[in-house]
Amino acid sequence: MTKTYPTAFAERNKIVIAIVGLLALALIFMITFNAAALPVIGGGKVYSAQFKEAGGLKEGNEVRVAGVKVGKVTDISLDGTVVTVKFRAKVDRMGDQTSAAVKVKTMLGQKFLAVDPLGSKQLSGPIPIDRTTTPYDVNEAFSDLSDSIETIDTDQLEASFTALSDAFRNTPDSVRTMVTGLTDLSRTISSRDDELTRLLASTNTVSKTLKDRNAEFAKIITDGSSLLDELEQRRDTVSKMLDGTARLGVQLRGLVKDNEKALKPALAKLDDVSRILQDNQDNLDAALKRLGPYYRVLTSAMGNGNWIDSYVCGLFGPDKRPLLENDVARNCAPAKGGGR
């Protein structure tokens, strides 16, 4: 009977091994990049909900069911006037009556998404707006307060408190004092009804203005952030420039120190030269003044061409002397001061 041995690794088909290895690597990469969508180790199935506003919700905030964390918010986008929130949740089933609400997690304003998976059928699309809620809006709060107070009959309220005060007239002092205080309060509210109405109307106007200018406020905050970033960058640039100037000063001090012995004699000699020139300034001025006529005559003699113009007295007669164009006087009279 012939005994067979497994084929050695070096003798196997290298092309097949390479293809299998590449497929295995591709599978590993796919699992790595899609790990969040895997049923066991992933973050759960992706769902979406539609809101009137984001309500301060951000990507990465928790998703809770009955107070238990089951996932997190993955994306928040604006679709027209509707805010679409996508989230992952590890739940067995989302019913067709599932509701969602943005709630406050901490006193610092951090939010989370509370999901209530209701319904007998499977959820087939986004959770609609009519089943989602956001934290109570300040504008709506002032508006509701204004509407509620406007519907109060202040005269009837005052009459009610007065009747209540009369009913408790013979009661102990503590109760009578309380009712009297309520009566005074109702009378004060009644007397200030117009002022309260105007105050609430003004408050509603201010809140509406703030709401209308929300985009401008957001732009101001964004521009302020950009300004701070630019200032921070400029601060770094100025800091680097100051550091470079300090390093340059150190290098210059080192350069002067290294060449101090050579520069000191040269500066001393330069000082001596400047002192000599200062002492002989009058002589220099006189020399320059006397050089002026000499150079004027020299320029006239050499300025007519490639020769030197000269004058010999008595060489020509008065009628045959050449016409000279320069302005130097030519005669046989001796110069002032002597000469032959």
mmCIF file of C-alpha atoms in Angstrom:
data_model
loop_
_atom_site.group_PDB
_atom_site.id
_atom_site.type_symbol
_atom_site.label_atom_id
_atom_site.label_comp_id
_atom_site.label_asym_id
_atom_site.label_seq_id
_atom_site.Cartn_x
_atom_site.Cartn_y
_atom_site.Cartn_z
ATOM 1 C CA MET A 1 0.000 0.000 0.000
ATOM 2 C CA THR A 2 1.411 3.366 -1.033
ATOM 3 C CA LYS A 3 1.456 6.012 1.690
ATOM 4 C CA THR A 4 0.609 9.552 0.513
ATOM 5 C CA TYR A 5 2.062 12.674 2.073
ATOM 6 C CA PRO A 6 0.544 16.165 1.935
ATOM 7 C CA THR A 7 1.979 18.452 -0.708
ATOM 8 C CA ALA A 8 4.642 20.759 0.648
ATOM 9 C CA PHE A 9 3.736 24.461 0.818
ATOM 10 C CA ALA A 10 6.579 25.419 -1.520
ATOM 11 C CA GLU A 11 5.269 22.960 -4.157
ATOM 12 C CA ARG A 12 1.701 24.250 -4.171
ATOM 13 C CA ASN A 13 0.268 26.569 -6.834
ATOM 14 C CA LYS A 14 1.378 30.075 -5.825
ATOM 15 C CA ILE A 15 -1.283 31.771 -7.977
ATOM 16 C CA VAL A 16 -4.084 29.983 -6.138
ATOM 17 C CA ILE A 17 -2.495 30.845 -2.789
ATOM 18 C CA ALA A 18 -2.219 34.536 -3.801
ATOM 19 C CA ILE A 19 -5.867 34.688 -4.925
ATOM 20 C CA VAL A 20 -7.089 33.057 -1.709
ATOM 21 C CA GLY A 21 -4.949 35.443 0.359
ATOM 22 C CA LEU A 22 -6.272 38.519 -1.453
ATOM 23 C CA LEU A 23 -9.865 37.345 -1.000
ATOM 24 C CA ALA A 24 -9.222 36.779 2.697
ATOM 25 C CA LEU A 25 -7.737 40.286 3.068
ATOM 26 C CA ALA A 26 -10.693 41.826 1.206
ATOM 27 C CA LEU A 27 -13.104 39.976 3.508
ATOM 28 C CA ILE A 28 -11.232 41.216 6.579
ATOM 29 C CA PHE A 29 -11.335 44.812 5.289
ATOM 30 C CA MET A 30 -15.067 44.577 4.593
ATOM 31 C CA ILE A 31 -15.718 43.219 8.068
ATOM 32 C CA THR A 32 -13.574 45.959 9.610
ATOM 33 C CA PHE A 33 -15.247 48.864 7.809
ATOM 34 C CA ASN A 34 -18.760 47.490 8.289
ATOM 35 C CA ALA A 35 -18.362 46.203 11.817
ATOM 36 C CA ALA A 36 -20.996 48.632 13.078
ATOM 37 C CA ALA A 37 -23.637 47.025 10.858
ATOM 38 C CA LEU A 38 -22.947 43.450 11.952
ATOM 39 C CA PRO A 39 -25.737 41.865 14.022
ATOM 40 C CA VAL A 40 -23.577 40.598 16.898
ATOM 41 C CA ILE A 41 -20.642 42.972 17.306
ATOM 42 C CA GLY A 42 -22.152 45.987 15.518
ATOM 43 C CA GLY A 43 -24.031 48.978 16.897
ATOM 44 C CA GLY A 44 -27.439 47.803 15.727
ATOM 45 C CA LYS A 45 -29.761 48.569 12.867
ATOM 46 C CA VAL A 46 -30.055 52.078 11.429
ATOM 47 C CA TYR A 47 -33.357 53.911 11.965
ATOM 48 C CA SER A 48 -34.431 57.483 11.285
ATOM 49 C CA ALA A 49 -36.868 59.968 12.758
ATOM 50 C CA GLN A 50 -38.219 63.315 11.572
ATOM 51 C CA PHE A 51 -38.378 66.361 13.866
ATOM 52 C CA LYS A 52 -39.546 69.953 13.553
ATOM 53 C CA GLU A 53 -36.183 71.050 14.983
ATOM 54 C CA ALA A 54 -33.009 69.429 16.266
ATOM 55 C CA GLY A 55 -33.591 70.681 19.799
ATOM 56 C CA GLY A 56 -29.871 70.673 20.629
ATOM 57 C CA LEU A 57 -29.380 67.027 19.640
ATOM 58 C CA LYS A 58 -25.931 66.228 18.228
ATOM 59 C CA GLU A 59 -24.191 63.338 16.510
ATOM 60 C CA GLY A 60 -22.887 60.860 19.051
ATOM 61 C CA ASN A 61 -25.633 61.523 21.615
ATOM 62 C CA GLU A 62 -27.125 58.471 23.306
ATOM 63 C CA VAL A 63 -30.241 56.637 22.179
ATOM 64 C CA ARG A 64 -32.265 55.209 25.061
ATOM 65 C CA VAL A 65 -35.219 52.864 25.345
ATOM 66 C CA ALA A 66 -36.927 52.912 28.758
ATOM 67 C CA GLY A 67 -33.866 54.707 30.159
ATOM 68 C CA VAL A 68 -31.391 52.078 28.908
ATOM 69 C CA LYS A 69 -28.724 53.030 26.376
ATOM 70 C CA VAL A 70 -29.243 51.028 23.177
ATOM 71 C CA GLY A 71 -27.303 53.041 20.592
ATOM 72 C CA LYS A 72 -26.267 56.489 19.471
ATOM 73 C CA VAL A 73 -27.163 59.210 16.967
ATOM 74 C CA THR A 74 -25.159 58.812 13.743
ATOM 75 C CA ASP A 75 -26.331 61.679 11.531
ATOM 76 C CA ILE A 76 -28.443 64.854 11.654
ATOM 77 C CA SER A 77 -29.452 66.507 8.386
ATOM 78 C CA LEU A 78 -31.919 69.136 7.206
ATOM 79 C CA ASP A 79 -34.413 68.040 4.549
ATOM 80 C CA GLY A 80 -36.302 71.195 3.622
ATOM 81 C CA THR A 81 -37.990 72.302 6.848
ATOM 82 C CA VAL A 82 -37.711 68.862 8.446
ATOM 83 C CA VAL A 83 -34.760 67.652 10.515
ATOM 84 C CA THR A 84 -33.932 63.997 9.837
ATOM 85 C CA VAL A 85 -32.102 62.180 12.627
ATOM 86 C CA LYS A 86 -30.477 58.821 11.890
ATOM 87 C CA PHE A 87 -29.522 56.549 14.761
ATOM 88 C CA ARG A 88 -28.398 52.999 15.505
ATOM 89 C CA ALA A 89 -30.223 50.978 18.129
ATOM 90 C CA LYS A 90 -29.831 47.425 19.413
ATOM 91 C CA VAL A 91 -33.480 46.512 19.840
ATOM 92 C CA ASP A 92 -35.384 43.391 18.917
ATOM 93 C CA ARG A 93 -38.055 45.221 16.950
ATOM 94 C CA MET A 94 -39.270 48.715 16.141
ATOM 95 C CA GLY A 95 -43.046 48.821 15.832
ATOM 96 C CA ASP A 96 -45.025 50.896 13.374
ATOM 97 C CA GLN A 97 -46.228 53.177 16.202
ATOM 98 C CA THR A 98 -42.752 53.921 17.532
ATOM 99 C CA SER A 99 -42.296 57.425 18.917
ATOM 100 C CA ALA A 100 -39.154 59.444 19.607
ATOM 101 C CA ALA A 101 -38.379 62.486 21.720
ATOM 102 C CA VAL A 102 -35.364 64.697 22.350
ATOM 103 C CA LYS A 103 -34.863 64.947 26.111
ATOM 104 C CA VAL A 104 -32.442 66.663 28.455
ATOM 105 C CA LYS A 105 -29.751 64.390 29.907
ATOM 106 C CA THR A 106 -27.836 66.785 32.173
ATOM 107 C CA MET A 107 -28.324 70.226 33.702
ATOM 108 C CA LEU A 108 -25.623 71.525 31.356
ATOM 109 C CA GLY A 109 -27.962 70.986 28.411
ATOM 110 C CA GLN A 110 -26.704 67.684 26.999
ATOM 111 C CA LYS A 111 -29.472 65.843 25.159
ATOM 112 C CA PHE A 112 -30.350 62.244 24.318
ATOM 113 C CA LEU A 113 -32.871 60.574 22.019
ATOM 114 C CA ALA A 114 -35.601 58.647 23.830
ATOM 115 C CA VAL A 115 -37.290 55.992 21.681
ATOM 116 C CA ASP A 116 -40.485 54.146 22.590
ATOM 117 C CA PRO A 117 -40.856 51.107 20.252
ATOM 118 C CA LEU A 118 -44.624 50.602 20.043
ATOM 119 C CA GLY A 119 -46.864 48.887 17.513
ATOM 120 C CA SER A 120 -47.610 45.362 16.368
ATOM 121 C CA LYS A 121 -46.064 45.687 12.905
ATOM 122 C CA GLN A 122 -42.481 46.359 11.894
ATOM 123 C CA LEU A 123 -41.456 49.984 11.336
ATOM 124 C CA SER A 124 -41.069 50.443 7.577
ATOM 125 C CA GLY A 125 -39.829 54.024 7.313
ATOM 126 C CA PRO A 126 -38.778 57.072 9.284
ATOM 127 C CA ILE A 127 -40.653 57.927 12.460
ATOM 128 C CA PRO A 128 -42.969 60.762 11.295
ATOM 129 C CA ILE A 129 -43.139 64.240 12.812
ATOM 130 C CA ASP A 130 -46.503 63.610 14.503
ATOM 131 C CA ARG A 131 -44.838 60.959 16.679
ATOM 132 C CA THR A 132 -41.717 62.946 17.586
ATOM 133 C CA THR A 133 -41.276 65.729 20.136
ATOM 134 C CA THR A 134 -38.520 68.170 21.053
ATOM 135 C CA PRO A 135 -37.806 70.021 24.314
ATOM 136 C CA TYR A 136 -40.333 72.759 25.055
ATOM 137 C CA ASP A 137 -39.578 75.877 23.046
ATOM 138 C CA VAL A 138 -39.145 79.178 24.907
ATOM 139 C CA ASN A 139 -41.088 81.088 22.263
ATOM 140 C CA GLU A 140 -43.996 78.678 22.545
ATOM 141 C CA ALA A 141 -43.822 78.935 26.340
ATOM 142 C CA PHE A 142 -44.164 82.734 26.308
ATOM 143 C CA SER A 143 -46.864 82.539 23.659
ATOM 144 C CA ASP A 144 -48.872 79.977 25.641
ATOM 145 C CA LEU A 145 -48.429 82.005 28.842
ATOM 146 C CA SER A 146 -49.636 85.140 27.086
ATOM 147 C CA ASP A 147 -52.665 83.338 25.645
ATOM 148 C CA SER A 148 -53.522 81.790 29.016
ATOM 149 C CA ILE A 149 -53.326 85.077 30.915
ATOM 150 C CA GLU A 150 -55.321 86.922 28.271
ATOM 151 C CA THR A 151 -58.217 84.501 28.785
ATOM 152 C CA ILE A 152 -58.343 85.176 32.556
ATOM 153 C CA ASP A 153 -61.262 87.370 33.662
ATOM 154 C CA THR A 154 -59.435 89.539 36.173
ATOM 155 C CA ASP A 155 -62.654 91.142 37.481
ATOM 156 C CA GLN A 156 -64.162 87.737 38.148
ATOM 157 C CA LEU A 157 -60.904 86.620 39.769
ATOM 158 C CA GLU A 158 -60.975 89.644 42.074
ATOM 159 C CA ALA A 159 -64.599 88.970 42.983
ATOM 160 C CA SER A 160 -63.793 85.340 43.711
ATOM 161 C CA PHE A 161 -60.934 86.228 46.029
ATOM 162 C CA THR A 162 -63.110 88.869 47.748
ATOM 163 C CA ALA A 163 -65.860 86.321 48.342
ATOM 164 C CA LEU A 164 -63.278 83.875 49.616
ATOM 165 C CA SER A 165 -61.974 86.536 52.004
ATOM 166 C CA ASP A 166 -65.491 87.231 53.300
ATOM 167 C CA ALA A 167 -66.083 83.517 53.807
ATOM 168 C CA PHE A 168 -62.924 83.203 55.889
ATOM 169 C CA ARG A 169 -63.497 86.422 57.834
ATOM 170 C CA ASN A 170 -64.228 84.632 61.132
ATOM 171 C CA THR A 171 -61.414 82.094 60.770
ATOM 172 C CA PRO A 172 -58.141 82.198 62.731
ATOM 173 C CA ASP A 173 -55.721 85.030 62.077
ATOM 174 C CA SER A 174 -53.275 82.911 60.086
ATOM 175 C CA VAL A 175 -55.930 81.776 57.612
ATOM 176 C CA ARG A 176 -57.482 85.239 57.420
ATOM 177 C CA THR A 177 -54.082 86.799 56.754
ATOM 178 C CA MET A 178 -53.453 84.327 53.931
ATOM 179 C CA VAL A 179 -56.820 85.030 52.317
ATOM 180 C CA THR A 180 -56.340 88.781 52.737
ATOM 181 C CA GLY A 181 -52.990 88.465 50.988
ATOM 182 C CA LEU A 182 -54.599 86.551 48.134
ATOM 183 C CA THR A 183 -57.246 89.271 47.873
ATOM 184 C CA ASP A 184 -54.582 91.975 47.720
ATOM 185 C CA LEU A 185 -52.720 89.934 45.106
ATOM 186 C CA SER A 186 -55.811 89.567 42.956
ATOM 187 C CA ARG A 187 -56.553 93.284 43.305
ATOM 188 C CA THR A 188 -53.002 94.129 42.278
ATOM 189 C CA ILE A 189 -53.200 91.802 39.268
ATOM 190 C CA SER A 190 -56.531 93.318 38.278
ATOM 191 C CA SER A 191 -55.204 96.873 38.550
ATOM 192 C CA ARG A 192 -52.147 95.975 36.510
ATOM 193 C CA ASP A 193 -54.008 93.975 33.893
ATOM 194 C CA ASP A 194 -53.182 96.323 31.018
ATOM 195 C CA GLU A 195 -49.525 96.556 32.027
ATOM 196 C CA LEU A 196 -49.241 92.775 32.286
ATOM 197 C CA THR A 197 -50.886 92.373 28.895
ATOM 198 C CA ARG A 198 -48.445 94.828 27.305
ATOM 199 C CA LEU A 199 -45.522 93.167 29.086
ATOM 200 C CA LEU A 200 -46.472 89.728 27.820
ATOM 201 C CA ALA A 201 -47.120 91.104 24.341
ATOM 202 C CA SER A 202 -43.688 92.750 24.367
ATOM 203 C CA THR A 203 -42.120 89.532 25.635
ATOM 204 C CA ASN A 204 -43.810 87.613 22.845
ATOM 205 C CA THR A 205 -42.538 90.176 20.326
ATOM 206 C CA VAL A 206 -38.990 89.940 21.674
ATOM 207 C CA SER A 207 -39.043 86.142 21.609
ATOM 208 C CA LYS A 208 -40.425 86.180 18.057
ATOM 209 C CA THR A 209 -37.717 88.648 16.994
ATOM 210 C CA LEU A 210 -35.043 86.445 18.532
ATOM 211 C CA LYS A 211 -36.491 83.451 16.725
ATOM 212 C CA ASP A 212 -36.561 85.328 13.399
ATOM 213 C CA ARG A 213 -32.951 86.462 13.907
ATOM 214 C CA ASN A 214 -31.770 83.013 14.905
ATOM 215 C CA ALA A 215 -29.801 82.558 11.682
ATOM 216 C CA GLU A 216 -28.130 85.959 12.118
ATOM 217 C CA PHE A 217 -27.156 85.141 15.694
ATOM 218 C CA ALA A 218 -25.728 81.836 14.529
ATOM 219 C CA LYS A 219 -23.758 83.670 11.821
ATOM 220 C CA ILE A 220 -22.449 86.179 14.384
ATOM 221 C CA ILE A 221 -21.305 83.340 16.620
ATOM 222 C CA THR A 222 -19.685 81.578 13.650
ATOM 223 C CA ASP A 223 -17.943 84.797 12.535
ATOM 224 C CA GLY A 224 -16.779 85.372 16.101
ATOM 225 C CA SER A 225 -15.342 81.893 16.164
ATOM 226 C CA SER A 226 -13.556 82.557 12.855
ATOM 227 C CA LEU A 227 -12.217 85.851 14.238
ATOM 228 C CA LEU A 228 -10.892 84.101 17.338
ATOM 229 C CA ASP A 229 -9.259 81.436 15.165
ATOM 230 C CA GLU A 230 -7.611 84.142 13.022
ATOM 231 C CA LEU A 231 -6.419 86.002 16.125
ATOM 232 C CA GLU A 232 -5.022 82.781 17.501
ATOM 233 C CA GLN A 233 -3.152 82.158 14.241
ATOM 234 C CA ARG A 234 -1.840 85.759 14.261
ATOM 235 C CA ARG A 235 -0.806 85.320 17.864
ATOM 236 C CA ASP A 236 1.224 82.271 16.904
ATOM 237 C CA THR A 237 2.798 84.228 14.017
ATOM 238 C CA VAL A 238 3.714 87.173 16.250
ATOM 239 C CA SER A 239 5.051 84.788 18.881
ATOM 240 C CA LYS A 240 7.241 83.082 16.280
ATOM 241 C CA MET A 241 8.459 86.480 15.021
ATOM 242 C CA LEU A 242 9.390 87.552 18.560
ATOM 243 C CA ASP A 243 11.188 84.270 19.135
ATOM 244 C CA GLY A 244 13.094 84.749 15.866
ATOM 245 C CA THR A 245 14.001 88.317 16.852
ATOM 246 C CA ALA A 246 15.282 87.098 20.203
ATOM 247 C CA ARG A 247 17.370 84.413 18.509
ATOM 248 C CA LEU A 248 18.715 87.029 16.035
ATOM 249 C CA GLY A 249 19.735 89.243 18.961
ATOM 250 C CA VAL A 250 21.581 86.337 20.553
ATOM 251 C CA GLN A 251 23.381 85.609 17.273
ATOM 252 C CA LEU A 252 24.317 89.285 16.793
ATOM 253 C CA ARG A 253 25.642 89.523 20.335
ATOM 254 C CA GLY A 254 27.715 86.422 19.707
ATOM 255 C CA LEU A 255 28.968 87.863 16.401
ATOM 256 C CA VAL A 256 29.992 91.147 18.030
ATOM 257 C CA LYS A 257 31.620 89.322 20.902
ATOM 258 C CA ASP A 258 33.559 87.039 18.551
ATOM 259 C CA ASN A 259 34.818 89.991 16.460
ATOM 260 C CA GLU A 260 35.248 92.503 19.261
ATOM 261 C CA LYS A 261 39.074 92.309 19.199
ATOM 262 C CA ALA A 262 39.199 92.885 15.437
ATOM 263 C CA LEU A 263 36.540 95.614 15.371
ATOM 264 C CA LYS A 264 37.907 97.644 18.278
ATOM 265 C CA PRO A 265 41.193 98.755 16.561
ATOM 266 C CA ALA A 266 39.352 99.454 13.295
ATOM 267 C CA LEU A 267 36.785 101.618 15.092
ATOM 268 C CA ALA A 268 39.584 103.418 16.948
ATOM 269 C CA LYS A 269 41.361 104.214 13.653
ATOM 270 C CA LEU A 270 38.092 105.328 12.101
ATOM 271 C CA ASP A 271 37.595 107.653 15.036
ATOM 272 C CA ASP A 272 41.097 109.090 14.512
ATOM 273 C CA VAL A 273 40.417 109.647 10.805
ATOM 274 C CA SER A 274 37.144 111.421 11.520
ATOM 275 C CA ARG A 275 38.895 113.624 14.111
ATOM 276 C CA ILE A 276 41.635 114.557 11.595
ATOM 277 C CA LEU A 277 39.037 115.405 8.958
ATOM 278 C CA GLN A 278 37.163 117.537 11.470
ATOM 279 C CA ASP A 279 40.315 119.411 12.470
ATOM 280 C CA ASN A 280 41.188 120.122 8.799
ATOM 281 C CA GLN A 281 37.728 120.998 7.610
ATOM 282 C CA ASP A 282 38.663 124.635 6.883
ATOM 283 C CA ASN A 283 41.692 123.551 4.827
ATOM 284 C CA LEU A 284 39.562 121.089 2.890
ATOM 285 C CA ASP A 285 36.989 123.784 2.115
ATOM 286 C CA ALA A 286 39.746 126.129 0.847
ATOM 287 C CA ALA A 287 41.295 123.374 -1.307
ATOM 288 C CA LEU A 288 37.952 122.537 -2.881
ATOM 289 C CA LYS A 289 37.312 126.220 -3.573
ATOM 290 C CA ARG A 290 40.673 126.568 -5.378
ATOM 291 C CA LEU A 291 40.211 123.362 -7.351
ATOM 292 C CA GLY A 292 37.088 124.795 -8.983
ATOM 293 C CA PRO A 293 38.776 127.206 -11.476
ATOM 294 C CA TYR A 294 41.473 124.664 -12.292
ATOM 295 C CA TYR A 295 38.965 122.008 -13.298
ATOM 296 C CA ARG A 296 36.909 124.575 -15.233
ATOM 297 C CA VAL A 297 39.952 125.512 -17.379
ATOM 298 C CA LEU A 298 40.932 121.857 -17.756
ATOM 299 C CA THR A 299 37.415 120.966 -18.889
ATOM 300 C CA SER A 300 37.418 123.802 -21.437
ATOM 301 C CA ALA A 301 40.780 122.645 -22.826
ATOM 302 C CA MET A 302 39.695 119.019 -23.214
ATOM 303 C CA GLY A 303 36.022 119.484 -23.999
ATOM 304 C CA ASN A 304 36.222 120.299 -27.740
ATOM 305 C CA GLY A 305 37.258 116.842 -28.987
ATOM 306 C CA ASN A 306 39.919 114.189 -28.719
ATOM 307 C CA TRP A 307 42.711 116.741 -28.192
ATOM 308 C CA ILE A 308 43.933 119.361 -25.742
ATOM 309 C CA ASP A 309 43.134 122.958 -26.689
ATOM 310 C CA SER A 310 46.064 125.340 -25.985
ATOM 311 C CA TYR A 311 46.881 128.962 -26.832
ATOM 312 C CA VAL A 312 50.331 130.290 -27.800
ATOM 313 C CA CYS A 313 50.603 134.066 -27.566
ATOM 314 C CA GLY A 314 51.859 135.841 -30.760
ATOM 315 C CA LEU A 315 51.675 132.803 -33.071
ATOM 316 C CA PHE A 316 49.078 134.459 -35.369
ATOM 317 C CA GLY A 317 48.540 137.983 -36.390
ATOM 318 C CA PRO A 318 45.440 139.908 -35.390
ATOM 319 C CA ASP A 319 43.753 139.274 -38.752
ATOM 320 C CA LYS A 320 44.565 135.584 -39.095
ATOM 321 C CA ARG A 321 43.993 134.218 -35.653
ATOM 322 C CA PRO A 322 41.487 131.323 -35.533
ATOM 323 C CA LEU A 323 37.965 131.691 -34.171
ATOM 324 C CA LEU A 324 37.805 130.083 -30.738
ATOM 325 C CA GLU A 325 34.394 129.061 -29.440
ATOM 326 C CA ASN A 326 35.172 128.604 -25.744
ATOM 327 C CA ASP A 327 34.912 131.394 -23.229
ATOM 328 C CA VAL A 328 38.538 131.441 -22.060
ATOM 329 C CA ALA A 329 40.153 134.844 -22.535
ATOM 330 C CA ARG A 330 43.309 134.677 -24.700
ATOM 331 C CA ASN A 331 45.754 137.611 -24.753
ATOM 332 C CA CYS A 332 49.408 138.281 -24.159
ATOM 333 C CA ALA A 333 48.855 140.296 -21.004
ATOM 334 C CA PRO A 334 50.679 138.865 -18.018
ATOM 335 C CA ALA A 335 48.565 137.386 -15.253
ATOM 336 C CA LYS A 336 47.973 139.379 -12.128
ATOM 337 C CA GLY A 337 50.513 138.793 -9.418
ATOM 338 C CA GLY A 338 53.578 138.648 -11.650
ATOM 339 C CA GLY A 339 54.949 136.143 -14.124
ATOM 340 C CA ARG A 340 56.956 136.435 -17.229
#
